[in-house]
Amino acid sequence: MRSSHTSPPLTGPCIQQDPKHSELTQFGALVVRWCENRKRKQADLANAAGLSPSYLSKLIRGRREVTVAAITALEQVMHTDGALADAAARSNDNVPHRPPQIRRRTAPAQLPPTVSTLHGRDHELASIATWGPAPGLRLFIDGALGTGKTALAVTHAHRLAPTYRAGNLFADLRGHHPDGPADPSDVLAHLLKSLRLPVPDSFTDRVQAWRSATWSTRLLLVLDDARSTEQLTPLLPSGAGCAVIITSRYRLSTLLVGTSTQTLTLAPLTRTHSLNLLATRLGRTRITAEPDISNHIAEVCGDLPKALALAAEHLSTHPNVPLERLLSEHEDRWELTKITDNADGSMHAALDAFYKTLPPDHQRAWHLIGSIDRTTTAEEIAVLTGWAPGHTRSVLEGLVLAHLVTRRDSTYDMNALIRKWGSQMGTGHQRGSF
Ligand SMILES: Nc1ncnc2c1ncn2[C@@H]1O[C@H](COP(=O)(O)OP(=O)(O)OP(=O)(O)O)[C@@H](O)[C@H]1O
Ligand SMILES: [Mg+2]
């Protein structure tokens, strides 16, 4: 990093308005002002950052390109929270043959659009608003399948985005995709490409490149639908100027140990908010005209926004047919959530894909608890399966972490839709074995 140039060190303050220093770039002006405010010589700053004073002098006058390495070194001393990198990007516009990673560019803006009306999440949004923007913000949103984790994360990210000058990135980690979760190496390639940085061949080099790129910048990152801590860890930004919002159907406890991660576990909607969601999508008149049927739809959907949205989409295709009539056309009302002609996929497909990612004993317990159709205990499951008490507890703990069952004292309960699915899913799979 140290340059071989040996011109005399720069001393004393100088500011951009001074005609003597009118050639200073924005980056240069920032460095000069920083020295001036702290009464430090530029040579001392250069030495502290491991640069030669003459090299720093050329950088601040725009006679040399400002490299990522130089910014990283200076930021470690100056702590300008990303402002240095931003100023360098602008300053390098005027430097010929500048390196591509420092060229001024449009900041990436990859956040998907927000849901137009987010029902029943005012309290959650208010609570996470108190946590950021903050240095090194790390927010982890978990909750059962289809509780609206992505919708909440994206809404919050849109609110934070203006504070993150280097832009916002969104990566789908495909935690429950039928083809398996996204490979972190592929995700890193996507992230680096999004910042228009070169993508090294090896995984280790990609991790290093990502950490260098996020060390001294202000970037907002959403990592959606994470599967495991192993998948997430290499993707976390290294610098305190970045914020990351993670969503997962799992409570990834080991990720949280020893970190300042803020966590929020999302529950299904209250019945009132479920009905409001249906009213937004089907029209208030339709809901108030058939209150019992509307309530029944919300119940069948387990008050899960994803199921409610899919059911509403199905019902909205026949605006002039009473809801009761439409429901009576389904042999099993639960089929409401099975529609497949939707870009988001059906609830049926989502549950099926999730089920297939689970170990056999977790699948068996999901089916069993679903079939019992009331709250149960570990002792009851142990008797029905013949499992040892320790193994039974560990399987149930796995289902709790996956938000497939909830525990209260010593009893375990299941969401209505998740229960229904479990009871049907095991048919033929485990029948006869308990
Ligand atoms: N609070 C809400 N109000 C209105 N609509 C919502 C709400 N939350 C989610 N939705 C709708 O439900 C759909 C599913 O939500 P979302 O994808 O956020 O769920 P998720 O918990 O991330 O699901 P998954 O577990 O599959 O990742 C979204 O397309 C959105 O339209
Ligand atoms: Mg999601």
PDB file of C-alpha atoms and ligand atoms in Angstrom, residues 149-150 224 247, ligand 2:
ATOM      1  CA  LYS A 149     -41.930 -11.810   6.960  1.00  0.00           C
ATOM      2  CA  THR A 150     -40.746 -10.686   3.521  1.00  0.00           C
ATOM      3  CA  ASP A 224     -34.655 -13.140   2.429  1.00  0.00           C
ATOM      4  CA  THR A 247     -35.910 -13.253   7.219  1.00  0.00           C
TER       5      THR A 247
HETATM    6 MG    MG B   2     -40.687 -14.758   2.654  1.00  0.00          MG
END
